[in-house]
PDB file of C-alpha atoms in Angstrom:
ATOM      1  CA  UNK A  23     201.373 153.230 112.883  1.00 70.00           C
ATOM      2  CA  UNK A  24     197.776 154.448 112.602  1.00 80.00           C
ATOM      3  CA  UNK A  25     195.938 154.920 115.906  1.00 83.00           C
ATOM      4  CA  UNK A  26     192.775 153.663 114.233  1.00 86.00           C
ATOM      5  CA  UNK A  27     194.478 150.360 113.429  1.00 89.00           C
ATOM      6  CA  UNK A  28     195.538 149.991 117.056  1.00 89.00           C
ATOM      7  CA  UNK A  29     191.922 150.505 118.095  1.00 88.00           C
ATOM      8  CA  UNK A  30     190.883 147.875 115.550  1.00 90.00           C
ATOM      9  CA  UNK A  31     193.504 145.530 116.993  1.00 91.00           C
ATOM     10  CA  UNK A  32     192.210 146.003 120.538  1.00 91.00           C
ATOM     11  CA  UNK A  33     188.649 145.307 119.418  1.00 91.00           C
ATOM     12  CA  UNK A  34     189.751 142.067 117.743  1.00 91.00           C
ATOM     13  CA  UNK A  35     191.554 141.083 120.961  1.00 90.00           C
ATOM     14  CA  UNK A  36     188.458 141.818 123.023  1.00 89.00           C
ATOM     15  CA  UNK A  37     186.079 139.926 120.746  1.00 88.00           C
ATOM     16  CA  UNK A  38     188.529 137.049 120.004  1.00 87.00           C
ATOM     17  CA  UNK A  39     186.921 136.787 116.587  1.00 89.00           C
ATOM     18  CA  UNK A  40     187.344 138.785 113.361  1.00 89.00           C
ATOM     19  CA  UNK A  41     183.669 138.549 112.362  1.00 90.00           C
ATOM     20  CA  UNK A  42     182.351 139.817 115.707  1.00 89.00           C
ATOM     21  CA  UNK A  43     184.988 142.566 115.837  1.00 90.00           C
ATOM     22  CA  UNK A  44     184.018 143.665 112.314  1.00 90.00           C
ATOM     23  CA  UNK A  45     180.383 143.981 113.412  1.00 90.00           C
ATOM     24  CA  UNK A  46     181.359 146.062 116.438  1.00 89.00           C
ATOM     25  CA  UNK A  47     183.557 148.330 114.293  1.00 89.00           C
ATOM     26  CA  UNK A  48     181.027 148.537 111.424  1.00 87.00           C
ATOM     27  CA  UNK A  49     183.559 147.409 108.836  1.00 89.00           C
ATOM     28  CA  UNK A  50     183.579 144.353 106.597  1.00 91.00           C
ATOM     29  CA  UNK A  51     185.337 141.195 107.707  1.00 90.00           C
ATOM     30  CA  UNK A  52     187.744 141.169 104.696  1.00 90.00           C
ATOM     31  CA  UNK A  53     188.707 144.784 105.443  1.00 90.00           C
ATOM     32  CA  UNK A  54     189.447 144.021 109.082  1.00 91.00           C
ATOM     33  CA  UNK A  55     191.359 140.842 108.232  1.00 91.00           C
ATOM     34  CA  UNK A  56     193.464 142.802 105.756  1.00 91.00           C
ATOM     35  CA  UNK A  57     194.167 145.513 108.360  1.00 91.00           C
ATOM     36  CA  UNK A  58     195.383 142.908 110.876  1.00 91.00           C
ATOM     37  CA  UNK A  59     197.551 141.187 108.252  1.00 91.00           C
ATOM     38  CA  UNK A  60     199.078 144.536 107.247  1.00 91.00           C
ATOM     39  CA  UNK A  61     199.741 145.331 110.912  1.00 92.00           C
ATOM     40  CA  UNK A  62     201.622 142.045 111.327  1.00 91.00           C
ATOM     41  CA  UNK A  63     203.565 142.715 108.145  1.00 91.00           C
ATOM     42  CA  UNK A  64     204.442 146.259 109.258  1.00 91.00           C
ATOM     43  CA  UNK A  65     205.701 145.035 112.644  1.00 92.00           C
ATOM     44  CA  UNK A  66     207.366 141.935 111.228  1.00 92.00           C
ATOM     45  CA  UNK A  67     205.808 139.641 113.853  1.00 93.00           C
ATOM     46  CA  UNK A  68     202.843 137.293 114.173  1.00 92.00           C
ATOM     47  CA  UNK A  69     200.269 138.750 116.557  1.00 92.00           C
ATOM     48  CA  UNK A  70     197.575 136.069 116.541  1.00 91.00           C
ATOM     49  CA  UNK A  71     197.338 132.306 116.770  1.00 89.00           C
ATOM     50  CA  UNK A  72     194.441 131.770 114.424  1.00 82.00           C
ATOM     51  CA  UNK A  73     191.760 129.211 115.133  1.00 77.00           C
ATOM     52  CA  UNK A  74     188.136 129.123 116.186  1.00 74.00           C
ATOM     53  CA  UNK A  75     189.064 131.746 118.766  1.00 80.00           C
ATOM     54  CA  UNK A  76     191.919 134.122 118.150  1.00 85.00           C
ATOM     55  CA  UNK A  77     194.590 134.083 120.833  1.00 88.00           C
ATOM     56  CA  UNK A  78     197.606 136.328 121.149  1.00 91.00           C
ATOM     57  CA  UNK A  79     201.224 135.397 120.647  1.00 92.00           C
ATOM     58  CA  UNK A  80     203.803 136.822 123.051  1.00 91.00           C
ATOM     59  CA  UNK A  81     204.312 139.691 120.602  1.00 91.00           C
ATOM     60  CA  UNK A  82     200.547 140.209 120.502  1.00 90.00           C
ATOM     61  CA  UNK A  83     200.357 140.414 124.288  1.00 91.00           C
ATOM     62  CA  UNK A  84     203.102 143.043 124.295  1.00 90.00           C
ATOM     63  CA  UNK A  85     201.361 145.075 121.589  1.00 92.00           C
ATOM     64  CA  UNK A  86     198.040 144.878 123.436  1.00 90.00           C
ATOM     65  CA  UNK A  87     199.612 146.345 126.583  1.00 88.00           C
ATOM     66  CA  UNK A  88     201.256 149.201 124.672  1.00 89.00           C
ATOM     67  CA  UNK A  89     198.170 149.813 122.527  1.00 89.00           C
ATOM     68  CA  UNK A  90     196.027 150.162 125.649  1.00 87.00           C
ATOM     69  CA  UNK A  91     198.486 152.708 127.047  1.00 85.00           C
ATOM     70  CA  UNK A  92     198.578 154.688 123.786  1.00 85.00           C
ATOM     71  CA  UNK A  93     194.815 154.779 123.299  1.00 83.00           C
ATOM     72  CA  UNK A  94     194.244 155.725 126.962  1.00 80.00           C
ATOM     73  CA  UNK A  95     196.759 158.557 126.629  1.00 79.00           C
ATOM     74  CA  UNK A  96     195.108 159.812 123.425  1.00 79.00           C
ATOM     75  CA  UNK A  97     191.658 159.714 125.033  1.00 75.00           C
ATOM     76  CA  UNK A  98     192.977 161.664 128.012  1.00 69.00           C
ATOM     77  CA  UNK A  99     194.572 164.269 125.734  1.00 71.00           C
ATOM     78  CA  UNK A 100     191.322 164.673 123.825  1.00 68.00           C
ATOM     79  CA  UNK A 101     189.365 165.120 127.065  1.00 62.00           C
ATOM     80  CA  UNK A 102     191.835 167.756 128.248  1.00 59.00           C
ATOM     81  CA  UNK A 103     191.641 169.682 124.963  1.00 60.00           C
ATOM     82  CA  UNK A 104     187.846 169.581 125.003  1.00 56.00           C
ATOM     83  CA  UNK A 105     187.835 171.050 128.499  1.00 49.00           C
ATOM     84  CA  UNK A 106     190.472 173.698 127.815  1.00 48.00           C
ATOM     85  CA  UNK A 107     188.072 176.570 127.140  1.00 51.00           C
ATOM     86  CA  UNK A 108     186.258 176.004 130.396  1.00 67.00           C
ATOM     87  CA  UNK A 109     187.190 174.095 133.530  1.00 79.00           C
ATOM     88  CA  UNK A 110     186.028 170.665 132.481  1.00 83.00           C
ATOM     89  CA  UNK A 111     187.338 167.314 131.395  1.00 86.00           C
ATOM     90  CA  UNK A 112     188.609 164.404 133.443  1.00 90.00           C
ATOM     91  CA  UNK A 113     190.763 164.384 136.583  1.00 94.00           C
ATOM     92  CA  UNK A 114     192.272 160.913 136.966  1.00 95.00           C
ATOM     93  CA  UNK A 115     193.285 159.566 140.368  1.00 96.00           C
ATOM     94  CA  UNK A 116     194.901 156.220 141.109  1.00 95.00           C
ATOM     95  CA  UNK A 117     194.658 154.596 144.512  1.00 93.00           C
ATOM     96  CA  UNK A 118     194.506 151.383 146.440  1.00 85.00           C
ATOM     97  CA  UNK A 119     191.889 150.855 149.128  1.00 84.00           C
ATOM     98  CA  UNK A 120     193.035 153.717 151.350  1.00 88.00           C
ATOM     99  CA  UNK A 121     191.366 155.779 154.069  1.00 86.00           C
ATOM    100  CA  UNK A 122     193.086 158.716 152.355  1.00 88.00           C
ATOM    101  CA  UNK A 123     190.661 158.425 149.436  1.00 87.00           C
ATOM    102  CA  UNK A 124     187.814 159.056 151.871  1.00 84.00           C
ATOM    103  CA  UNK A 125     189.728 162.075 153.194  1.00 83.00           C
ATOM    104  CA  UNK A 126     190.116 163.344 149.620  1.00 90.00           C
ATOM    105  CA  UNK A 127     186.389 162.996 148.894  1.00 91.00           C
ATOM    106  CA  UNK A 128     185.361 166.420 150.296  1.00 91.00           C
ATOM    107  CA  UNK A 129     187.842 168.157 147.966  1.00 92.00           C
ATOM    108  CA  UNK A 130     186.509 166.149 145.021  1.00 94.00           C
ATOM    109  CA  UNK A 131     182.924 167.015 145.879  1.00 94.00           C
ATOM    110  CA  UNK A 132     183.666 170.713 146.441  1.00 91.00           C
ATOM    111  CA  UNK A 133     185.597 171.029 143.186  1.00 93.00           C
ATOM    112  CA  UNK A 134     182.851 169.278 141.201  1.00 93.00           C
ATOM    113  CA  UNK A 135     180.261 171.606 142.722  1.00 92.00           C
ATOM    114  CA  UNK A 136     182.275 174.591 141.474  1.00 90.00           C
ATOM    115  CA  UNK A 137     182.967 173.017 138.084  1.00 91.00           C
ATOM    116  CA  UNK A 138     180.093 170.710 137.045  1.00 91.00           C
ATOM    117  CA  UNK A 139     181.784 169.805 133.746  1.00 89.00           C
ATOM    118  CA  UNK A 140     184.580 168.014 135.592  1.00 92.00           C
ATOM    119  CA  UNK A 141     184.468 164.235 135.887  1.00 93.00           C
ATOM    120  CA  UNK A 142     186.731 161.918 137.860  1.00 95.00           C
ATOM    121  CA  UNK A 143     188.347 158.745 136.629  1.00 93.00           C
ATOM    122  CA  UNK A 144     189.384 156.416 139.459  1.00 94.00           C
ATOM    123  CA  UNK A 145     191.952 153.665 138.939  1.00 93.00           C
ATOM    124  CA  UNK A 146     192.452 151.007 141.610  1.00 89.00           C
ATOM    125  CA  UNK A 147     195.747 149.159 142.052  1.00 86.00           C
ATOM    126  CA  UNK A 148     198.659 149.044 144.443  1.00 83.00           C
ATOM    127  CA  UNK A 149     201.317 151.740 144.706  1.00 85.00           C
ATOM    128  CA  UNK A 150     203.810 150.411 142.145  1.00 85.00           C
ATOM    129  CA  UNK A 151     201.185 150.174 139.386  1.00 89.00           C
ATOM    130  CA  UNK A 152     199.794 153.599 140.253  1.00 93.00           C
ATOM    131  CA  UNK A 153     203.333 155.058 140.137  1.00 92.00           C
ATOM    132  CA  UNK A 154     203.893 153.498 136.716  1.00 91.00           C
ATOM    133  CA  UNK A 155     200.750 155.099 135.311  1.00 92.00           C
ATOM    134  CA  UNK A 156     201.714 158.439 136.867  1.00 92.00           C
ATOM    135  CA  UNK A 157     205.094 158.283 135.146  1.00 90.00           C
ATOM    136  CA  UNK A 158     203.418 157.408 131.830  1.00 88.00           C
ATOM    137  CA  UNK A 159     201.084 160.390 132.095  1.00 87.00           C
ATOM    138  CA  UNK A 160     197.998 158.157 132.300  1.00 90.00           C
ATOM    139  CA  UNK A 161     197.054 159.502 135.730  1.00 94.00           C
ATOM    140  CA  UNK A 162     197.015 163.042 137.095  1.00 94.00           C
ATOM    141  CA  UNK A 163     197.388 162.025 140.737  1.00 96.00           C
ATOM    142  CA  UNK A 164     198.143 158.930 142.737  1.00 95.00           C
ATOM    143  CA  UNK A 165     197.421 158.094 146.357  1.00 95.00           C
ATOM    144  CA  UNK A 166     200.393 155.980 147.428  1.00 93.00           C
ATOM    145  CA  UNK A 167     200.743 154.025 150.643  1.00 91.00           C
ATOM    146  CA  UNK A 168     204.090 154.591 152.322  1.00 88.00           C
ATOM    147  CA  UNK A 169     206.828 153.442 152.442  1.00 86.00           C
ATOM    148  CA  UNK A 170     207.166 154.293 148.750  1.00 88.00           C
ATOM    149  CA  UNK A 171     209.813 156.010 146.638  1.00 89.00           C
ATOM    150  CA  UNK A 172     208.406 159.402 145.603  1.00 90.00           C
ATOM    151  CA  UNK A 173     211.696 160.930 144.405  1.00 89.00           C
ATOM    152  CA  UNK A 174     210.222 161.432 140.911  1.00 88.00           C
ATOM    153  CA  UNK A 175     207.116 163.195 142.195  1.00 92.00           C
ATOM    154  CA  UNK A 176     205.850 166.182 144.073  1.00 91.00           C
ATOM    155  CA  UNK A 177     203.433 165.231 146.813  1.00 92.00           C
ATOM    156  CA  UNK A 178     201.316 166.096 149.824  1.00 91.00           C
ATOM    157  CA  UNK A 179     201.289 163.806 152.825  1.00 90.00           C
ATOM    158  CA  UNK A 180     197.757 162.874 153.762  1.00 88.00           C
ATOM    159  CA  UNK A 181     196.511 163.240 157.321  1.00 82.00           C
ATOM    160  CA  UNK A 182     194.665 159.907 157.418  1.00 83.00           C
ATOM    161  CA  UNK A 183     196.469 156.958 159.006  1.00 87.00           C
ATOM    162  CA  UNK A 184     196.269 153.581 157.288  1.00 90.00           C
ATOM    163  CA  UNK A 185     195.868 150.959 160.021  1.00 93.00           C
ATOM    164  CA  UNK A 186     196.962 147.375 159.425  1.00 93.00           C
ATOM    165  CA  UNK A 187     195.035 144.396 160.648  1.00 93.00           C
ATOM    166  CA  UNK A 188     193.485 141.112 159.582  1.00 92.00           C
ATOM    167  CA  UNK A 189     190.443 140.463 157.454  1.00 93.00           C
ATOM    168  CA  UNK A 190     188.689 137.249 158.426  1.00 93.00           C
ATOM    169  CA  UNK A 191     185.342 135.544 158.504  1.00 93.00           C
ATOM    170  CA  UNK A 192     183.007 136.871 161.168  1.00 91.00           C
ATOM    171  CA  UNK A 193     182.803 133.383 162.700  1.00 93.00           C
ATOM    172  CA  UNK A 194     186.598 132.967 162.898  1.00 93.00           C
ATOM    173  CA  UNK A 195     187.771 132.342 166.498  1.00 93.00           C
ATOM    174  CA  UNK A 196     189.952 135.471 166.403  1.00 94.00           C
ATOM    175  CA  UNK A 197     186.973 137.634 165.374  1.00 93.00           C
ATOM    176  CA  UNK A 198     185.914 137.669 169.045  1.00 94.00           C
ATOM    177  CA  UNK A 199     189.086 139.569 169.939  1.00 95.00           C
ATOM    178  CA  UNK A 200     189.303 143.395 169.682  1.00 94.00           C
ATOM    179  CA  UNK A 201     192.779 143.201 168.157  1.00 94.00           C
ATOM    180  CA  UNK A 202     195.383 140.698 166.908  1.00 93.00           C
ATOM    181  CA  UNK A 203     198.764 140.142 168.544  1.00 93.00           C
ATOM    182  CA  UNK A 204     201.842 138.468 167.122  1.00 88.00           C
ATOM    183  CA  UNK A 205     201.215 135.145 168.849  1.00 89.00           C
ATOM    184  CA  UNK A 206     197.770 134.944 167.194  1.00 90.00           C
ATOM    185  CA  UNK A 207     199.019 135.137 163.654  1.00 83.00           C
ATOM    186  CA  UNK A 208     202.167 132.986 163.640  1.00 83.00           C
ATOM    187  CA  UNK A 209     200.381 129.619 163.174  1.00 88.00           C
ATOM    188  CA  UNK A 210     197.633 130.908 160.844  1.00 89.00           C
ATOM    189  CA  UNK A 211     197.620 130.478 157.066  1.00 94.00           C
ATOM    190  CA  UNK A 212     198.191 134.082 155.980  1.00 93.00           C
ATOM    191  CA  UNK A 213     197.549 136.127 152.867  1.00 94.00           C
ATOM    192  CA  UNK A 214     199.448 139.381 152.594  1.00 91.00           C
ATOM    193  CA  UNK A 215     200.603 142.120 150.239  1.00 90.00           C
ATOM    194  CA  UNK A 216     203.254 141.230 147.659  1.00 88.00           C
ATOM    195  CA  UNK A 217     205.045 144.560 148.240  1.00 87.00           C
ATOM    196  CA  UNK A 218     208.451 143.846 149.721  1.00 86.00           C
ATOM    197  CA  UNK A 219     208.507 147.226 151.501  1.00 86.00           C
ATOM    198  CA  UNK A 220     205.346 146.230 153.373  1.00 87.00           C
ATOM    199  CA  UNK A 221     206.823 142.856 154.260  1.00 86.00           C
ATOM    200  CA  UNK A 222     209.876 144.594 155.735  1.00 88.00           C
ATOM    201  CA  UNK A 223     207.586 146.683 157.927  1.00 88.00           C
ATOM    202  CA  UNK A 224     206.020 143.449 159.144  1.00 86.00           C
ATOM    203  CA  UNK A 225     209.440 142.014 159.901  1.00 87.00           C
ATOM    204  CA  UNK A 226     210.028 144.951 162.239  1.00 89.00           C
ATOM    205  CA  UNK A 227     206.576 144.661 163.840  1.00 89.00           C
ATOM    206  CA  UNK A 228     206.892 140.912 164.339  1.00 85.00           C
ATOM    207  CA  UNK A 229     210.425 140.990 165.642  1.00 87.00           C
ATOM    208  CA  UNK A 230     211.071 137.969 163.440  1.00 83.00           C
ATOM    209  CA  UNK A 231     211.602 137.164 159.780  1.00 82.00           C
ATOM    210  CA  UNK A 232     208.487 137.408 157.646  1.00 77.00           C
ATOM    211  CA  UNK A 233     209.520 134.130 155.998  1.00 79.00           C
ATOM    212  CA  UNK A 234     208.830 132.295 159.270  1.00 84.00           C
ATOM    213  CA  UNK A 235     205.099 132.927 158.949  1.00 86.00           C
ATOM    214  CA  UNK A 236     202.677 130.412 157.473  1.00 92.00           C
ATOM    215  CA  UNK A 237     202.332 132.291 154.181  1.00 92.00           C
ATOM    216  CA  UNK A 238     199.466 130.953 152.054  1.00 94.00           C
ATOM    217  CA  UNK A 239     199.366 133.574 149.273  1.00 94.00           C
ATOM    218  CA  UNK A 240     200.219 137.148 148.319  1.00 92.00           C
ATOM    219  CA  UNK A 241     198.068 139.722 146.554  1.00 91.00           C
ATOM    220  CA  UNK A 242     198.371 143.075 144.840  1.00 87.00           C
ATOM    221  CA  UNK A 243     194.734 144.082 145.511  1.00 86.00           C
ATOM    222  CA  UNK A 244     192.791 142.656 148.445  1.00 86.00           C
ATOM    223  CA  UNK A 245     189.724 141.955 146.299  1.00 85.00           C
ATOM    224  CA  UNK A 246     191.766 139.294 144.472  1.00 84.00           C
ATOM    225  CA  UNK A 247     191.810 137.085 147.569  1.00 89.00           C
ATOM    226  CA  UNK A 248     188.513 138.012 149.231  1.00 88.00           C
ATOM    227  CA  UNK A 249     187.004 134.687 148.158  1.00 90.00           C
ATOM    228  CA  UNK A 250     189.745 132.765 149.971  1.00 93.00           C
ATOM    229  CA  UNK A 251     189.021 134.716 153.149  1.00 93.00           C
ATOM    230  CA  UNK A 252     185.285 134.331 152.668  1.00 90.00           C
ATOM    231  CA  UNK A 253     185.665 130.548 152.385  1.00 92.00           C
ATOM    232  CA  UNK A 254     187.779 130.400 155.550  1.00 91.00           C
ATOM    233  CA  UNK A 255     190.890 129.186 153.740  1.00 94.00           C
ATOM    234  CA  UNK A 256     193.114 131.855 155.326  1.00 94.00           C
ATOM    235  CA  UNK A 257     193.089 135.295 156.928  1.00 94.00           C
ATOM    236  CA  UNK A 258     194.405 138.335 155.056  1.00 94.00           C
ATOM    237  CA  UNK A 259     196.659 141.083 156.307  1.00 92.00           C
ATOM    238  CA  UNK A 260     195.424 144.373 154.897  1.00 92.00           C
ATOM    239  CA  UNK A 261     194.779 148.008 155.730  1.00 91.00           C
ATOM    240  CA  UNK A 262     191.433 149.064 157.118  1.00 89.00           C
ATOM    241  CA  UNK A 263     190.625 151.303 154.168  1.00 85.00           C
ATOM    242  CA  UNK A 264     190.773 148.360 151.756  1.00 85.00           C
ATOM    243  CA  UNK A 265     187.907 146.657 153.567  1.00 82.00           C
ATOM    244  CA  UNK A 266     185.568 149.252 152.032  1.00 72.00           C
ATOM    245  CA  UNK A 267     186.256 147.590 148.653  1.00 68.00           C
ATOM    246  CA  UNK A 268     184.506 144.442 149.863  1.00 75.00           C
ATOM    247  CA  UNK A 269     180.831 143.738 150.308  1.00 61.00           C
ATOM    248  CA  UNK A 270     178.969 141.539 152.738  1.00 63.00           C
ATOM    249  CA  UNK A 271     178.728 141.098 156.486  1.00 75.00           C
ATOM    250  CA  UNK A 272     180.525 137.745 156.727  1.00 85.00           C
ATOM    251  CA  UNK A 273     183.946 139.429 156.882  1.00 89.00           C
ATOM    252  CA  UNK A 274     185.357 141.478 159.768  1.00 91.00           C
ATOM    253  CA  UNK A 275     188.529 143.506 160.278  1.00 93.00           C
ATOM    254  CA  UNK A 276     190.598 143.348 163.452  1.00 94.00           C
ATOM    255  CA  UNK A 277     193.586 145.718 163.913  1.00 95.00           C
ATOM    256  CA  UNK A 278     197.042 144.636 165.011  1.00 93.00           C
ATOM    257  CA  UNK A 279     198.315 145.367 168.492  1.00 92.00           C
ATOM    258  CA  UNK A 280     200.671 147.030 169.057  1.00 87.00           C
ATOM    259  CA  UNK A 281     199.214 149.249 166.335  1.00 91.00           C
ATOM    260  CA  UNK A 282     200.909 149.183 162.954  1.00 91.00           C
ATOM    261  CA  UNK A 283     199.871 152.160 160.852  1.00 91.00           C
ATOM    262  CA  UNK A 284     201.302 154.085 157.920  1.00 91.00           C
ATOM    263  CA  UNK A 285     200.710 157.335 156.095  1.00 90.00           C
ATOM    264  CA  UNK A 286     200.001 157.873 152.421  1.00 92.00           C
ATOM    265  CA  UNK A 287     200.787 160.648 149.955  1.00 93.00           C
ATOM    266  CA  UNK A 288     198.968 162.344 147.106  1.00 94.00           C
ATOM    267  CA  UNK A 289     201.617 162.408 144.362  1.00 94.00           C
ATOM    268  CA  UNK A 290     201.901 163.950 140.893  1.00 94.00           C
ATOM    269  CA  UNK A 291     204.665 164.294 138.321  1.00 89.00           C
ATOM    270  CA  UNK A 292     207.222 167.027 138.847  1.00 83.00           C
ATOM    271  CA  UNK A 293     206.858 169.878 136.325  1.00 73.00           C
ATOM    272  CA  UNK A 294     203.706 168.323 134.850  1.00 64.00           C
ATOM    273  CA  UNK A 295     201.775 169.616 131.859  1.00 63.00           C
ATOM    274  CA  UNK A 296     198.574 169.269 133.853  1.00 73.00           C
ATOM    275  CA  UNK A 297     195.200 169.977 132.328  1.00 80.00           C
ATOM    276  CA  UNK A 298     193.480 173.088 133.610  1.00 83.00           C
ATOM    277  CA  UNK A 299     191.053 170.917 135.567  1.00 89.00           C
ATOM    278  CA  UNK A 300     193.825 168.887 137.235  1.00 91.00           C
ATOM    279  CA  UNK A 301     195.819 172.002 138.110  1.00 88.00           C
ATOM    280  CA  UNK A 302     192.833 173.712 139.688  1.00 90.00           C
ATOM    281  CA  UNK A 303     191.825 170.533 141.492  1.00 93.00           C
ATOM    282  CA  UNK A 304     195.275 170.461 143.088  1.00 92.00           C
ATOM    283  CA  UNK A 305     194.781 174.041 144.241  1.00 88.00           C
ATOM    284  CA  UNK A 306     191.448 172.998 145.748  1.00 89.00           C
ATOM    285  CA  UNK A 307     193.167 170.197 147.676  1.00 91.00           C
ATOM    286  CA  UNK A 308     195.838 172.598 148.946  1.00 87.00           C
ATOM    287  CA  UNK A 309     193.185 175.083 150.091  1.00 83.00           C
ATOM    288  CA  UNK A 310     191.598 172.326 152.164  1.00 81.00           C
ATOM    289  CA  UNK A 311     194.908 171.700 153.860  1.00 62.00           C
ATOM    290  CA  UNK A 312     193.306 171.386 157.259  1.00 49.00           C
ATOM    291  CA  UNK A 313     192.966 167.714 156.313  1.00 43.00           C
ATOM    292  CA  UNK A 314     196.549 167.428 155.086  1.00 42.00           C
ATOM    293  CA  UNK A 315     200.045 168.241 156.246  1.00 42.00           C
ATOM    294  CA  UNK A 316     202.840 169.120 153.904  1.00 37.00           C
ATOM    295  CA  UNK A 317     205.917 166.893 153.771  1.00 40.00           C
TER     296      UNK A 317
END
């Protein structure tokens, strides 16, 4: 399968229209239509439901996901090859909203000062998605909130603690309190992480089953539910570092008491074929180990 055809396919998906996609790609509409028909014939499946706007079949959705992974990997490889002669190219880091990313910032700044041709690509998602992209070679490093299985990775444990608490409107009655105790949260409509490992930690903190809470919704990234918090529909359990992803002064964070905090790790694939830039960036992080402790 030609990589160029996959890129054509992704453009058609983005534009939802053959004519507009053809204009973006600077090819004729008949040529692009023929390419898509040949792609369907080669794969033996229908990729599009054709109409005024093209929509994807289930097979088309699957191909889009894999095509995005392939094209991202090829772009990363090209960037690494271009930077091979000198320390340049892209260092990709995945993370959720973690205080650890702030702790990593000095190493990023120092390394960029030494090597101005280096750029960073930051990917935001929760630990399981970041791990998946690490395993696929789409990320060089991942900041992962513990507890998390890192058996497939090498890692450094970060010094920053990730403190759990509640995000709420600034005019919420609990916003007047310096911290939140168990009795405060039991009756509230709650929004919390969909990670089962996090929910188990809450079970232990609560001294009761998580299922007994008034659970309104779950999220994978706190920004997905910020509107619900902003509108006063519910309060959201999150880590303090994730609050930096949100804008505005109508939301406040209040930590749990007794404190519930966790560590995070900077992880990378074991025996990786790292780019020169990624390898030297890792050495920079290790040299600044006053901010980190080894596992």
